[in-house]
């Protein structure tokens, strides 16, 4: 059985599309856990209505605690052999679960990942080739490097299927953004291989007003996650330090790009990013695995902070 955990918070305009896409799965041995995270619109009522229509649906109503807390609540009651997470404003292809499960079984990988399509409201997804799609397997080292050098694999918890036992002693950090970034490393350290199915079956929606499209001080938590991760990797698996540092550099450049130029509340974060860039740019330029975008930004940084800010904002 596959547990599908869907955190729900004020998504009344998107929830039906998401849940309907799960109910339409070609693989039917599912439990669908809808976690109403204190919604103040009709999302919670919609969850209850769905539960009356299909016995595979279970509903949790809880006080608002954020995405991580909602996922963790779902994990506490999940009974599947595998688990997948779908954000309630996204949706999936009808063969999403079936093909990921087949990929996990055929490769022996505890984590099977599919590619995704990024869509705006009103967009129609591209057709997906579901017959004999290409599968690539990664060793643990290859998977970790791919995630943190920002190549084929990303750090998201969505668009993938996990063996449930991987979460036996692991939960998402509560009250924080970029929660996926905090769990992907310990998850990958538990497995010997990861399988990537090159079929874009997860439909990631760019929704106006979502956390990821709104700049706030909370978004700087990505720097905290990566700083802690760098310290952890330095002590237990230093072979992954260059990759984690590359990811932290990328986050520093991105924060500089997003922060309002004249708002003084951002000044400490700007200084934090700039100091890290100056510290790491030399090693970044020597690392053949660092992506070109990071290397160009490092080169631009030698002309000074003002020049870099103007350049990356273009």
Coordinates of C-alpha atoms in Angstrom, one line a residue:
X1 CA 0.0 0.0 0.0
X2 CA 1.1 3.6 -0.8
X3 CA 0.3 6.4 1.6
X4 CA -0.4 9.7 -0.1
X5 CA 0.0 12.6 2.4
X6 CA -1.6 15.9 1.3
X7 CA -1.3 18.9 3.7
X8 CA -4.2 21.3 3.2
X9 CA -4.3 24.9 4.2
X10 CA -6.7 27.5 2.6
X11 CA -6.6 25.9 -0.9
X12 CA -10.3 25.7 -1.7
X13 CA -9.7 26.7 -5.3
X14 CA -7.1 24.0 -5.9
X15 CA -7.9 21.1 -3.6
X16 CA -10.4 19.3 -5.9
X17 CA -7.9 19.2 -8.7
X18 CA -5.3 17.7 -6.5
X19 CA -7.4 15.1 -4.8
X20 CA -9.2 14.1 -8.0
X21 CA -5.8 13.5 -9.6
X22 CA -4.9 11.1 -6.8
X23 CA -8.3 9.3 -7.0
X24 CA -7.7 8.8 -10.7
X25 CA -4.4 6.9 -10.2
X26 CA -4.0 3.7 -12.1
X27 CA -2.6 2.1 -9.0
X28 CA -5.4 1.8 -6.5
X29 CA -4.0 0.3 -3.3
X30 CA -3.7 3.7 -1.7
X31 CA -4.5 5.5 1.6
X32 CA -5.0 9.2 1.0
X33 CA -4.4 11.3 4.1
X34 CA -5.7 14.8 4.0
X35 CA -4.3 16.9 6.8
X36 CA -6.4 20.0 7.3
X37 CA -3.9 22.4 8.9
X38 CA -6.4 24.8 10.5
X39 CA -7.8 26.1 7.3
X40 CA -10.2 29.1 7.6
X41 CA -11.8 28.7 4.2
X42 CA -13.9 25.7 3.2
X43 CA -10.9 23.4 2.6
X44 CA -11.6 21.4 5.8
X45 CA -15.2 20.8 4.8
X46 CA -14.1 19.7 1.3
X47 CA -11.8 17.1 2.9
X48 CA -14.7 15.7 4.9
X49 CA -16.9 15.5 1.8
X50 CA -14.1 13.6 -0.1
X51 CA -13.8 11.1 2.8
X52 CA -17.5 10.3 2.5
X53 CA -17.1 9.5 -1.2
X54 CA -14.0 7.2 -1.0
X55 CA -13.1 4.9 1.9
X56 CA -9.4 5.2 1.1
X57 CA -9.4 8.8 2.3
X58 CA -8.6 9.7 5.9
X59 CA -8.9 13.2 7.3
X60 CA -7.0 14.9 10.1
X61 CA -8.2 18.3 11.4
X62 CA -5.6 20.1 13.5
X63 CA -4.5 23.6 14.6
X64 CA -2.4 25.4 12.1
X65 CA 1.3 24.4 12.5
X66 CA 2.7 24.8 9.0
X67 CA 3.6 22.4 6.2
X68 CA 6.1 20.3 8.2
X69 CA 3.8 19.8 11.1
X70 CA 1.0 18.7 8.7
X71 CA 3.3 16.2 6.9
X72 CA 4.5 14.9 10.3
X73 CA 0.8 14.4 11.4
X74 CA 0.2 12.4 8.3
X75 CA 3.3 10.3 8.9
X76 CA 2.1 9.4 12.4
X77 CA -1.0 7.6 11.2
X78 CA 0.3 6.4 7.8
X79 CA 0.1 2.6 7.3
X80 CA 1.6 2.2 3.8
X81 CA 4.7 0.4 2.8
X82 CA 5.6 3.5 0.7
X83 CA 4.8 7.2 1.2
X84 CA 4.6 10.1 -1.2
X85 CA 3.9 13.8 -0.5
X86 CA 1.8 16.1 -2.7
X87 CA 1.2 19.7 -2.0
X88 CA -2.5 20.6 -2.2
X89 CA -2.1 23.2 -4.9
X90 CA -0.2 20.8 -7.1
X91 CA -1.5 17.6 -8.9
X92 CA -0.1 14.5 -10.5
X93 CA -0.4 12.4 -13.7
X94 CA -2.7 9.3 -13.5
X95 CA 0.3 7.0 -13.7
X96 CA 2.4 8.8 -11.0
X97 CA 2.2 6.2 -8.3
X98 CA 2.2 3.1 -10.5
X99 CA 5.3 4.1 -12.5
X100 CA 7.2 5.2 -9.4
X101 CA 6.4 2.0 -7.6
X102 CA 7.4 -0.1 -10.6
X103 CA 10.7 1.9 -10.8
X104 CA 11.4 1.3 -7.1
X105 CA 10.8 -2.4 -7.4
X106 CA 12.7 -2.9 -10.7
X107 CA 15.8 -1.0 -9.5
X108 CA 15.7 -1.9 -5.8
X109 CA 15.9 1.8 -4.9
X110 CA 14.2 2.9 -1.6
X111 CA 13.6 6.3 -3.2
X112 CA 12.1 6.7 -6.7
X113 CA 11.8 10.2 -8.2
X114 CA 10.1 11.5 -11.3
X115 CA 10.7 14.8 -13.0
X116 CA 8.1 17.5 -12.9
X117 CA 6.4 20.2 -14.9
X118 CA 6.2 23.8 -13.7
X119 CA 2.9 25.3 -14.5
X120 CA 0.9 28.5 -14.1
X121 CA -2.8 28.7 -13.6
X122 CA -4.5 27.9 -16.9
X123 CA -1.5 26.0 -18.3
X124 CA -2.1 22.5 -19.9
X125 CA 0.5 19.9 -18.9
X126 CA 2.7 18.5 -21.7
X127 CA 2.0 14.9 -22.6
X128 CA 3.9 12.3 -20.7
X129 CA 5.6 9.3 -22.2
X130 CA 4.5 6.5 -19.9
X131 CA 5.7 3.5 -22.0
X132 CA 9.2 2.5 -21.1
X133 CA 10.4 5.9 -19.8
X134 CA 14.1 6.3 -19.2
X135 CA 15.3 5.4 -15.7
X136 CA 18.7 6.4 -14.2
X137 CA 20.0 5.1 -11.0
X138 CA 22.3 7.0 -8.7
X139 CA 24.6 5.8 -5.9
X140 CA 24.3 7.6 -2.6
X141 CA 27.3 9.7 -3.4
X142 CA 26.0 10.6 -6.9
X143 CA 22.5 11.4 -5.5
X144 CA 23.8 13.7 -2.8
X145 CA 26.2 15.5 -5.2
X146 CA 23.3 15.9 -7.7
X147 CA 21.0 17.4 -5.2
X148 CA 23.5 19.9 -3.7
X149 CA 25.3 20.8 -7.0
X150 CA 21.7 21.4 -8.2
X151 CA 21.7 19.0 -11.2
X152 CA 19.2 16.4 -12.1
X153 CA 17.9 15.7 -8.6
X154 CA 16.5 18.5 -6.4
X155 CA 15.8 18.6 -2.7
X156 CA 12.0 18.5 -2.8
X157 CA 10.1 15.9 -0.9
X158 CA 7.4 16.0 -3.6
X159 CA 7.6 14.1 -6.9
X160 CA 9.0 11.0 -5.3
X161 CA 8.1 7.8 -3.6
X162 CA 9.9 6.7 -0.3
X163 CA 10.0 3.5 1.5
X164 CA 8.1 4.2 4.7
X165 CA 10.8 2.8 6.9
X166 CA 13.0 5.7 6.0
X167 CA 10.9 7.9 8.2
X168 CA 11.0 5.6 11.1
X169 CA 13.1 8.0 13.1
X170 CA 12.9 11.1 10.9
X171 CA 10.5 14.0 10.7
X172 CA 10.3 17.4 9.0
X173 CA 11.5 20.3 11.1
X174 CA 8.5 22.2 12.3
X175 CA 8.0 25.9 12.1
X176 CA 10.5 26.4 9.3
X177 CA 10.6 27.0 5.6
X178 CA 12.7 24.9 3.2
X179 CA 11.8 21.9 5.4
X180 CA 12.7 19.6 2.5
X181 CA 16.2 20.8 2.5
X182 CA 16.6 19.8 6.1
X183 CA 15.5 16.2 5.6
X184 CA 16.8 15.3 2.1
X185 CA 20.4 14.8 3.3
X186 CA 19.6 12.4 6.2
X187 CA 17.2 10.5 3.9
X188 CA 19.9 10.1 1.2
X189 CA 22.4 9.0 3.8
X190 CA 20.1 6.0 4.6
X191 CA 20.0 4.6 1.1
X192 CA 22.5 3.0 -1.3
X193 CA 20.7 4.1 -4.4
X194 CA 18.1 6.5 -5.8
X195 CA 16.2 5.9 -9.1
X196 CA 15.2 8.8 -11.4
X197 CA 12.3 8.2 -13.7
X198 CA 12.5 10.8 -16.6
X199 CA 8.8 11.3 -16.9
X200 CA 7.4 14.7 -15.8
X201 CA 4.4 13.4 -13.9
X202 CA 4.3 15.9 -11.0
X203 CA 2.7 19.2 -11.9
X204 CA 4.2 21.9 -9.7
X205 CA 1.9 25.0 -9.7
X206 CA 3.2 28.6 -9.4
X207 CA 0.5 30.1 -7.3
X208 CA 0.3 33.9 -6.7
X209 CA 0.6 34.7 -3.0
X210 CA 2.2 31.4 -2.0
X211 CA 5.2 31.4 0.4
X212 CA 7.7 30.7 -2.3
X213 CA 6.5 33.7 -4.4
X214 CA 6.5 36.2 -1.5
X215 CA 9.8 37.6 -0.1
X216 CA 9.9 37.7 3.7
X217 CA 12.5 37.3 6.4
X218 CA 11.3 33.7 6.9
X219 CA 12.7 32.8 3.5
X220 CA 16.2 33.5 4.9
X221 CA 15.9 30.3 6.9
X222 CA 17.4 28.6 3.9
X223 CA 20.7 30.0 5.0
X224 CA 20.2 28.6 8.5
X225 CA 19.4 25.1 7.2
X226 CA 22.5 25.1 4.9
X227 CA 24.8 26.5 7.6
X228 CA 23.8 23.7 10.0
X229 CA 24.1 21.1 7.2
X230 CA 27.6 22.3 6.3
X231 CA 28.6 21.9 10.0
X232 CA 27.1 18.4 10.1
X233 CA 28.7 17.3 6.9
X234 CA 32.1 18.7 7.9
X235 CA 32.1 16.4 11.0
X236 CA 30.5 13.2 9.6
X237 CA 31.0 13.1 5.8
X238 CA 33.5 15.8 4.6
X239 CA 33.5 14.3 1.1
X240 CA 30.1 16.1 0.5
X241 CA 31.4 19.5 1.8
X242 CA 32.1 21.0 -1.7
X243 CA 28.6 20.2 -2.9
X244 CA 26.9 21.6 0.2
X245 CA 29.0 24.7 0.0
X246 CA 28.0 25.2 -3.6
X247 CA 24.4 25.0 -2.6
X248 CA 24.9 27.5 0.2
X249 CA 26.7 29.8 -2.2
X250 CA 23.7 29.6 -4.6
X251 CA 21.3 30.4 -1.8
X252 CA 23.5 33.4 -0.8
X253 CA 23.4 34.8 -4.4
X254 CA 19.6 34.2 -4.6
X255 CA 18.9 36.0 -1.3
X256 CA 20.9 39.0 -2.5
X257 CA 18.9 39.0 -5.7
X258 CA 15.5 38.9 -3.8
X259 CA 16.2 41.3 -1.0
X260 CA 14.9 44.9 -1.3
X261 CA 17.9 47.1 -1.9
X262 CA 16.9 50.0 0.3
X263 CA 15.3 48.3 3.3
X264 CA 17.6 48.3 6.3
X265 CA 16.0 45.3 8.0
X266 CA 17.7 43.1 5.4
X267 CA 21.2 44.6 6.0
X268 CA 22.4 41.8 8.4
X269 CA 21.3 39.1 5.9
X270 CA 23.1 40.9 3.1
X271 CA 26.3 41.1 5.1
X272 CA 26.0 37.4 6.0
X273 CA 25.6 36.4 2.3
X274 CA 28.4 38.7 1.1
X275 CA 30.8 37.4 3.7
X276 CA 30.1 33.8 2.7
X277 CA 30.5 34.6 -1.0
X278 CA 33.9 36.2 -0.3
X279 CA 35.0 33.2 1.8
X280 CA 34.0 30.5 -0.7
X281 CA 34.3 32.0 -4.2
X282 CA 37.9 30.9 -4.7
X283 CA 37.2 27.2 -3.9
X284 CA 34.0 27.4 -6.0
X285 CA 35.9 28.5 -9.1
X286 CA 38.3 25.6 -8.7
X287 CA 35.5 23.0 -8.3
X288 CA 34.7 21.5 -11.7
X289 CA 31.3 20.2 -10.5
X290 CA 30.0 23.7 -9.5
X291 CA 27.3 24.8 -12.0
X292 CA 28.2 27.6 -14.5
X293 CA 25.7 30.1 -13.0
X294 CA 27.5 30.0 -9.6
X295 CA 30.9 30.4 -11.2
X296 CA 29.8 33.4 -13.2
X297 CA 28.3 35.0 -10.0
X298 CA 31.6 34.3 -8.2
X299 CA 33.6 36.0 -10.9
X300 CA 31.2 39.0 -10.8
X301 CA 31.7 39.3 -7.0
X302 CA 35.3 40.3 -7.5
X303 CA 34.1 43.6 -8.9
X304 CA 32.4 44.4 -5.5
X305 CA 29.0 44.0 -3.9
X306 CA 27.3 46.8 -5.7
X307 CA 28.4 45.5 -9.1
X308 CA 27.3 42.0 -8.2
X309 CA 23.9 43.2 -7.0
X310 CA 23.2 45.1 -10.2
X311 CA 24.4 42.2 -12.4
X312 CA 22.4 39.4 -10.7
X313 CA 19.3 41.6 -10.6
X314 CA 19.5 41.8 -14.4

